Tab-separated table of C-alpha atoms and ligand atoms in Angstrom:
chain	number	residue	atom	x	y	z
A	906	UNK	CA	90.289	144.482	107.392
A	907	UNK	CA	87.343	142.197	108.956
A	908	UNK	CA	86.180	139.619	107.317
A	909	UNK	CA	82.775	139.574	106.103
A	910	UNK	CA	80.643	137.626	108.388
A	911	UNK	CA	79.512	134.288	107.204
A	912	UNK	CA	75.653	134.693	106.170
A	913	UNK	CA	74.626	131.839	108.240
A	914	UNK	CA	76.642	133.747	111.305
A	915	UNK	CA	73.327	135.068	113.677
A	916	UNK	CA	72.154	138.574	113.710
A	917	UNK	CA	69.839	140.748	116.286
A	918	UNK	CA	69.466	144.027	116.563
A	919	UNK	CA	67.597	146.795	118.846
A	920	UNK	CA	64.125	147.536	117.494
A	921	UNK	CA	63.171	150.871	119.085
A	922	UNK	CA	61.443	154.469	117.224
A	923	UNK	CA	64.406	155.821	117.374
A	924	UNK	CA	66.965	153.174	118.094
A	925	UNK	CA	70.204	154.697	116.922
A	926	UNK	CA	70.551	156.448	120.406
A	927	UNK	CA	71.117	152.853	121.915
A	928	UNK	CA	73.947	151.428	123.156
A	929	UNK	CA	73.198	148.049	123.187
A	930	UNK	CA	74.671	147.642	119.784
A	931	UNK	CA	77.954	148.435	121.346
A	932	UNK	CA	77.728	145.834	124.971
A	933	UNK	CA	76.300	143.009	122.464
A	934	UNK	CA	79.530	143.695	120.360
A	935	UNK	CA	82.259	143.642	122.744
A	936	UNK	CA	80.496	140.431	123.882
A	937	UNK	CA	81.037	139.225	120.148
A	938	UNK	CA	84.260	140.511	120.211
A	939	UNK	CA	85.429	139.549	123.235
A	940	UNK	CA	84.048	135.478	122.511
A	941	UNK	CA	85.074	135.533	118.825
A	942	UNK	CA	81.823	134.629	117.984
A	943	UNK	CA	80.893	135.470	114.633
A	944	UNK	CA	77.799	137.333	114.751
A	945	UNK	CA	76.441	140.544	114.949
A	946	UNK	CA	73.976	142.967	116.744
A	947	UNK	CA	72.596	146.229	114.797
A	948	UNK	CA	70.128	148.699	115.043
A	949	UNK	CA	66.618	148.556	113.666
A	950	UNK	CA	64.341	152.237	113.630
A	951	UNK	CA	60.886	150.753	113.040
A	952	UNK	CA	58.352	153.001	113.129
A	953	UNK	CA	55.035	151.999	115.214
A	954	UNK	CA	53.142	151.595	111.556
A	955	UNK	CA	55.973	149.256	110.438
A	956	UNK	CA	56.449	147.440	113.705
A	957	UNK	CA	53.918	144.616	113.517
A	958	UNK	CA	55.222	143.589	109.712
A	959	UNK	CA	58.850	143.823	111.399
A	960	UNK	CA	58.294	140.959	113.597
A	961	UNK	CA	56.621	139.170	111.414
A	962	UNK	CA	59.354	138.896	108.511
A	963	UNK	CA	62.396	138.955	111.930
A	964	UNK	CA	63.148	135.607	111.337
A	965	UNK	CA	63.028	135.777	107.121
A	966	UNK	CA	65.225	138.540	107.415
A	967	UNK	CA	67.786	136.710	108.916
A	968	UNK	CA	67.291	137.645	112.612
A	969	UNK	CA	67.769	135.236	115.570
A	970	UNK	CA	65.583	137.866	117.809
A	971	UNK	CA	66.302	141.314	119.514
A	972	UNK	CA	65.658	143.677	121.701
A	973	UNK	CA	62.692	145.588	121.914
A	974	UNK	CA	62.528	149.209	123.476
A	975	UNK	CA	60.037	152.349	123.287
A	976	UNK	CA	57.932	152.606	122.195
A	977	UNK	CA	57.402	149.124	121.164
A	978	UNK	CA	57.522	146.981	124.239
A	979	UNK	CA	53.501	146.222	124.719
A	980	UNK	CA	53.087	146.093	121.211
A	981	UNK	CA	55.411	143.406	121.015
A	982	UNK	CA	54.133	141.155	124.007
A	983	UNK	CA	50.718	140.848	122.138
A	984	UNK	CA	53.127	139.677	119.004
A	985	UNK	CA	54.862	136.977	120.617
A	986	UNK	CA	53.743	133.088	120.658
A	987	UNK	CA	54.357	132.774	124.210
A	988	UNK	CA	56.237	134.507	127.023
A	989	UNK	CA	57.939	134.171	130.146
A	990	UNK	CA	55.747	134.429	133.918
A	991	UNK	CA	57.763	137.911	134.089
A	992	UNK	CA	56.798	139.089	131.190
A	993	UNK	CA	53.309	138.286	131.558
A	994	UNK	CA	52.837	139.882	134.883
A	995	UNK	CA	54.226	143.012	132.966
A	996	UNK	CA	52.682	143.111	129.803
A	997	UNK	CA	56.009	143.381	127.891
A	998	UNK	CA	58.901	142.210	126.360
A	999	UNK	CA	61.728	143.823	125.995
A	1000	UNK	CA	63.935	140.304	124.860
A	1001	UNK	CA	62.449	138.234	121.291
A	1002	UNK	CA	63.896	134.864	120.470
A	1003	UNK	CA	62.839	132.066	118.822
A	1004	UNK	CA	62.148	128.504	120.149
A	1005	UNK	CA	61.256	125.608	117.294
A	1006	UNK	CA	60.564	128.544	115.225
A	1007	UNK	CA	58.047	130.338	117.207
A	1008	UNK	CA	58.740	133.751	118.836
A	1009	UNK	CA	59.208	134.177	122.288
A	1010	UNK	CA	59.188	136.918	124.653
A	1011	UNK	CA	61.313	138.226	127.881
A	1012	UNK	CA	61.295	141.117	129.715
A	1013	UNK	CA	65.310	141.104	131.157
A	1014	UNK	CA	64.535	144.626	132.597
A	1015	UNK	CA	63.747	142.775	135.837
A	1016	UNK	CA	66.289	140.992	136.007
A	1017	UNK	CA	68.784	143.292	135.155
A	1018	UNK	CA	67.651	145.305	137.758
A	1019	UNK	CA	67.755	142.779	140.449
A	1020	UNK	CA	71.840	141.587	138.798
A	1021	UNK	CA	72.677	145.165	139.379
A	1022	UNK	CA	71.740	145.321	142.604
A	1023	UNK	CA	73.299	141.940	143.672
A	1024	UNK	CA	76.466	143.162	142.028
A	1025	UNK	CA	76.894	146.697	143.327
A	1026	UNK	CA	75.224	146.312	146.826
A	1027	UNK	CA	75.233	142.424	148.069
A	1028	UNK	CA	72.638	141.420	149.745
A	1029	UNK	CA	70.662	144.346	149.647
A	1030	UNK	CA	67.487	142.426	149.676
A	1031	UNK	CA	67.890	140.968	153.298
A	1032	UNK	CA	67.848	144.498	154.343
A	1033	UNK	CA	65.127	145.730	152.191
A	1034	UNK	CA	61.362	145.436	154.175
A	1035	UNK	CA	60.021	148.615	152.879
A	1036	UNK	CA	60.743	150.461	149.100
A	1037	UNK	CA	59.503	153.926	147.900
A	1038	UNK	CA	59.591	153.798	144.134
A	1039	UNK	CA	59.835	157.010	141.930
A	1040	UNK	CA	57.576	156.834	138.725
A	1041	UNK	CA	54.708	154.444	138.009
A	1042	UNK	CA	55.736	153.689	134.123
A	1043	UNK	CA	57.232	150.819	132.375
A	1044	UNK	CA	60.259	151.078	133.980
A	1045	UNK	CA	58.543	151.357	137.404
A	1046	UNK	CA	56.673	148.325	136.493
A	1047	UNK	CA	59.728	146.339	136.040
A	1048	UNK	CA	61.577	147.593	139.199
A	1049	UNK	CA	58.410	147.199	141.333
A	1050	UNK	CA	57.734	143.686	140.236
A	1051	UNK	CA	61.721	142.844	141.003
A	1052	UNK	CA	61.146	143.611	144.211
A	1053	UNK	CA	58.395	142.216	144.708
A	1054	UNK	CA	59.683	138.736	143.515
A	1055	UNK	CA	62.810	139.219	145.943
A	1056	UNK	CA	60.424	139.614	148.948
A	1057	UNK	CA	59.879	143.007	149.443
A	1058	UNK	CA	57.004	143.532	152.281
A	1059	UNK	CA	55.942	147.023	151.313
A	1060	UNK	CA	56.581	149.308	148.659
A	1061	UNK	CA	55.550	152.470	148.267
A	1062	UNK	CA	54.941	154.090	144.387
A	1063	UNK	CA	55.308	158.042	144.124
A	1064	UNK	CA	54.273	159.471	141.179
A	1065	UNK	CA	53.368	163.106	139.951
A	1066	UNK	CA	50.446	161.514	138.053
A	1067	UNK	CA	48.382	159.589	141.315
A	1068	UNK	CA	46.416	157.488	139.186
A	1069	UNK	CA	49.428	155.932	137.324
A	1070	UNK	CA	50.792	155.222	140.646
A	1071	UNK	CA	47.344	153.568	142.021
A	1072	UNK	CA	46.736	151.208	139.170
A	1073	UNK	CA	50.116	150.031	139.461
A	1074	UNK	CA	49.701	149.313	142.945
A	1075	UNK	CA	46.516	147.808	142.530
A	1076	UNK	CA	47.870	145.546	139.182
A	1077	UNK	CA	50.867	144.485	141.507
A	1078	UNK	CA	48.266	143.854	144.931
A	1079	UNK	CA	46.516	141.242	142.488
A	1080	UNK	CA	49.560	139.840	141.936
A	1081	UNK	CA	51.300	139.345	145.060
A	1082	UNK	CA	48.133	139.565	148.033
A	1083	UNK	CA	49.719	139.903	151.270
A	1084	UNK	CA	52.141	142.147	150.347
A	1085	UNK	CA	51.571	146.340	150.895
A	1086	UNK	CA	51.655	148.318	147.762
A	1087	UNK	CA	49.919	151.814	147.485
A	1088	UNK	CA	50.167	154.455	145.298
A	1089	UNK	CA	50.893	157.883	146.122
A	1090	UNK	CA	51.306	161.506	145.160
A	1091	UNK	CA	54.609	163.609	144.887
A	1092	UNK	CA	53.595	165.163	148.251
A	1093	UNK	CA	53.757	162.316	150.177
A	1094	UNK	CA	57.287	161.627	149.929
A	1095	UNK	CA	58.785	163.462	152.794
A	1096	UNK	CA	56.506	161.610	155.223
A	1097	UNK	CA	57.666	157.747	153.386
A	1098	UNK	CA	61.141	158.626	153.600
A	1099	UNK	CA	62.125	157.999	157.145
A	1100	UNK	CA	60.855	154.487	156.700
A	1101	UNK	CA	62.317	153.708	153.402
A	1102	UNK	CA	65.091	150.645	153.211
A	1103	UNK	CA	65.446	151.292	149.392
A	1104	UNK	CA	64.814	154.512	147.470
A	1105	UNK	CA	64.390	153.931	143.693
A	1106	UNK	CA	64.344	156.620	141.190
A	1107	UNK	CA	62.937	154.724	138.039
A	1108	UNK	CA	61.797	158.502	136.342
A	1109	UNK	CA	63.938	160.246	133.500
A	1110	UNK	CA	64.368	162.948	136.256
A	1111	UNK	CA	67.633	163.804	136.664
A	1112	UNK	CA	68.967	162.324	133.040
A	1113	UNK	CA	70.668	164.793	131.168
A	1114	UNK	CA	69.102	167.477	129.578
A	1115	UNK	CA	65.863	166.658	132.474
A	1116	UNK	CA	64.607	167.917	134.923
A	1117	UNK	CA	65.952	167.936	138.673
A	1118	UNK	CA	64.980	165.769	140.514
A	1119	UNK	CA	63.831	167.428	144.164
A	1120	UNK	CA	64.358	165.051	145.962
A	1121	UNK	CA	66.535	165.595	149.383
A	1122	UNK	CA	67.550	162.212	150.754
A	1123	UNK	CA	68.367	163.884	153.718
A	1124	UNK	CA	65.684	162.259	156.190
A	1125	UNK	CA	66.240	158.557	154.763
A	1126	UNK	CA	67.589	156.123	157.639
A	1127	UNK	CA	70.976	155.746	157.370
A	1128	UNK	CA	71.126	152.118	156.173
A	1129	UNK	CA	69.099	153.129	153.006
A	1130	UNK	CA	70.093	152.398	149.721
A	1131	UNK	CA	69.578	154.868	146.701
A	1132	UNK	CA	69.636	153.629	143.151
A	1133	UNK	CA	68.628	155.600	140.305
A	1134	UNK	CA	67.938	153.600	136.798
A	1135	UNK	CA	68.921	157.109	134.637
A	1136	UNK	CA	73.159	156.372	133.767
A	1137	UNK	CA	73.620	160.045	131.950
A	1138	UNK	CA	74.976	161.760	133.918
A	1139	UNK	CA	76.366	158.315	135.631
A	1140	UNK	CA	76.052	159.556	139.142
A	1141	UNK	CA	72.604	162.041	139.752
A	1142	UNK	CA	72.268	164.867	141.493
A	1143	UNK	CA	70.006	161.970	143.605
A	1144	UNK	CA	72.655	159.823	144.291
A	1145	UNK	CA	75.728	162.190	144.656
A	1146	UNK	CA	73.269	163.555	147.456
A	1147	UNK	CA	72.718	160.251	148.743
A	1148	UNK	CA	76.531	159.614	148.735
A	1149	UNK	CA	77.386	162.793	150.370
A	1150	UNK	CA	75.018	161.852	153.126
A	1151	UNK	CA	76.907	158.423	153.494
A	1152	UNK	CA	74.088	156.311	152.092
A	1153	UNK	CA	74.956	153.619	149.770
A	1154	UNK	CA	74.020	154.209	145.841
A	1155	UNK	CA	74.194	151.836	143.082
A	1156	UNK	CA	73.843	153.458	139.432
A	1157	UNK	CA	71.847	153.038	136.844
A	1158	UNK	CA	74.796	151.707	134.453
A	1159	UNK	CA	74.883	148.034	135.651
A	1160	UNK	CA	70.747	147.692	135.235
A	1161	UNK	CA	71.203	148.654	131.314
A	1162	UNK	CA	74.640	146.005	131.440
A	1163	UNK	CA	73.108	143.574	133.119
A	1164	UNK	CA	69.415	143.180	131.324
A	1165	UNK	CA	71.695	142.994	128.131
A	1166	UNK	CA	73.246	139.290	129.264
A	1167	UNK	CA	69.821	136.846	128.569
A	1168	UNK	CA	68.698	138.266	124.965
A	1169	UNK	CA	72.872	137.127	124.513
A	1170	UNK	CA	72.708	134.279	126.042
A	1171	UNK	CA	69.218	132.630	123.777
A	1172	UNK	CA	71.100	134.234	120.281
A	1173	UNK	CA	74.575	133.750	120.559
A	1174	UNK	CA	74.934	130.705	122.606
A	1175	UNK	CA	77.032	131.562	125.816
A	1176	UNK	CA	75.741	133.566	128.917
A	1177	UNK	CA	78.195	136.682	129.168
A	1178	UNK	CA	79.884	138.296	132.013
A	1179	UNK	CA	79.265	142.124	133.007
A	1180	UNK	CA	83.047	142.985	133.374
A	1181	UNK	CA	84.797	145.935	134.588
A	1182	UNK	CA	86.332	146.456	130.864
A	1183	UNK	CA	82.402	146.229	129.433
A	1184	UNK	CA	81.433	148.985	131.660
A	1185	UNK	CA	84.629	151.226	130.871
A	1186	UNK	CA	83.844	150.640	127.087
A	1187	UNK	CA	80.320	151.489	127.532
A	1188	UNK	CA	81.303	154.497	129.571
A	1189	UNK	CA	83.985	155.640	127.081
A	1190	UNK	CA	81.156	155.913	124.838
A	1191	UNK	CA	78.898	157.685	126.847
A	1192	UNK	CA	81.746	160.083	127.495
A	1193	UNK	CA	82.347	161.057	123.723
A	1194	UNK	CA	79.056	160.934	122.895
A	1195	UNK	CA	76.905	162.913	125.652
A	1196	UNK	CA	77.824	166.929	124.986
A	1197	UNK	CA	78.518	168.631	127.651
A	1198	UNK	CA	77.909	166.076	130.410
A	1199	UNK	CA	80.279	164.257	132.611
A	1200	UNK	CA	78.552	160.481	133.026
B	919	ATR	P1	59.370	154.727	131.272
B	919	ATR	O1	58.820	153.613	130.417
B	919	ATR	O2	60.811	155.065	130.958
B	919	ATR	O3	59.153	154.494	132.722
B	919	ATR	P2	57.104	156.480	131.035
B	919	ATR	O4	56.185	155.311	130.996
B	919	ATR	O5	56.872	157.612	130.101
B	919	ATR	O6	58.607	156.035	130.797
B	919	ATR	O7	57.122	157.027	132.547
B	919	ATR	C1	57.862	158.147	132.921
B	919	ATR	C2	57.718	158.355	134.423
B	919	ATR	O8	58.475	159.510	134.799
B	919	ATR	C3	56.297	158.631	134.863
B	919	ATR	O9	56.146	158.130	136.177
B	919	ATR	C4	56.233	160.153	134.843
B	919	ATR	O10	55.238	160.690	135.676
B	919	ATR	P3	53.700	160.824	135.165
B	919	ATR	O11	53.111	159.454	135.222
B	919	ATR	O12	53.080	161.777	136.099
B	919	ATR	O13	53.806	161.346	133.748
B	919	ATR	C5	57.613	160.472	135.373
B	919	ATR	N1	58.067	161.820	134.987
B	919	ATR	C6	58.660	162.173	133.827
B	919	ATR	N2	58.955	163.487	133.814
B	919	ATR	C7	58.525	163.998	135.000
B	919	ATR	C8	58.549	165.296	135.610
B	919	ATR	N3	59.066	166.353	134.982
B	919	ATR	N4	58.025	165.425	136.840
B	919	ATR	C9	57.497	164.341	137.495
B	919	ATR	N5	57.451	163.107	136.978
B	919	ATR	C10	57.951	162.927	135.752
């Protein structure tokens, strides 16, 4: 039987409305596990009414920090004492800690993003002038500024909504002058395609139960990379495309992995490694818990 942790051992959790879908419970875990650190990482559903208290008591109630996901990130970066330059420039935190007993705030989407990448397609960047993003939301806002801070000359945001995709563009031209950013409509995207190094898909298009994404990457050059951030099913209908054309894809698996390792790193004292047996356990999971899909 396991032994009942000791009550000074330190606890996070996921704080999300809902949260029980997550699966960062279960990579923070085998990360316990697999260090014999005695500690643990559990869900909390907070409700948007209840989420402002919920930080406020995190640390009474025994927390080290957490994560924070929908639809709680922006709330939380206007909670937090201070956070980091990446956070900043996106107006949330998805990573809470504490530092002399104040509350700090991360957003590790970025750089999960970026680890994936680097992992599954070295030196991708180097090769990467021009990126068409799909989606202008927070998860666009994380992938954008990624590339961004990795170099990227010009990026171009699609996005069914046109607006959404403008003021991101125009938040991220502040940001980084000198670089090209625009915003665009759905209807552009057969004319960016031919010049696109890096094709992101950052919308839930494509996800299980979603929407198809219509998107044929047919007329990308044939050095482009295609990486989609939706893991269920683990390869789209974008990026089985993409591979049947010969491109190179990276899923969106590794981004969720790898955005995991910081918030571990500040509460449990060791930075972890995204192994092959962390992704198999992950995708065991996804396996026995998706119906009907094959991630
Ligand atoms: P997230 O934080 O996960 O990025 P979000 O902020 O709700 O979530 O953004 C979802 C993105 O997917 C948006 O870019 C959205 O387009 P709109 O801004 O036009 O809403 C895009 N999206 C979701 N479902 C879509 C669909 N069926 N067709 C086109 N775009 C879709």
């Amino acid at each position: 039987m396991p032994q009942p942790l000791p009550s000074s051992a330190p606890k996070a959790c996921i704080i999300g409305f809902p949260a029980r879908h997550s699966r960062s419970p279960l990579i923070h875990r085998f990360w316990l596990r697999q260090h014999a650190i005695a500690g643990d990482y559990g869900f909390a559903e907070v409700s948007p009414d209840d989420f402002p208290g919920f930080i406020r008591d995190l640390a009474s109630n025994g927390y080290v920090g957490g994560n924070v996901t929908v639809p709680h990130k922006e709330t939380a970066f206007g909670l937090v004492h201070d956070a980091t330059a990446t956070a900043r420039a996106l107006g949330a935190v998805n990573t809470l800690w504490f530092e002399d007993g104040r509350l700090m705030g991360d957003n590790t989407d970025v750089a999960g993003f970026l680890a994936s990448l680097d992992a599954d397609a070295p030196g991708w960047d180097a090769r990467t002038p021009t990126a068409t993003v799909l989606g202008a939301g927070g998860a666009a806002r994380a992938v954008v500024y990624g590339l961004l801070a990795r170099g990227v000359e010009r990026i171009h945001i699609v996005n069914r909504t046109l607006a959404r995709a403008q003021a991101l563009a125009e938040h991220f031209g502040q940001l980084f002058s000198g670089r090209q950013i625009a915003g665009a409509g759905w209807d552009a995207l057969p004319g960016l395609l031919p010049a696109s190094s890096l094709l992101v898909n950052t919308t839930s298009m494509g996800m299980h139960g979603q929407p198809t994404l219509d998107v044929d990457p047919k007329t990308l050059p044939e050095t482009a990379l295609v990486t989609d951030i939706v893991y269920v099913p683990l390869e789209t209908p974008l990026l089985a495309a993409a591979r049947q054309r010969g491109l190179r894809t990276v899923g969106g698996l590794g981004m969720l992995l790898h955005q995991a390792a910081p918030g571990f790193a500040r509460w449990f004292g060791m930075t972890p490694v995204v192994s092959r047996a962390l992704y198999d356990d992950v995708v065991a999971d996804l396996l026995a818990t998706t119906e009907g899909s094959k991630p």
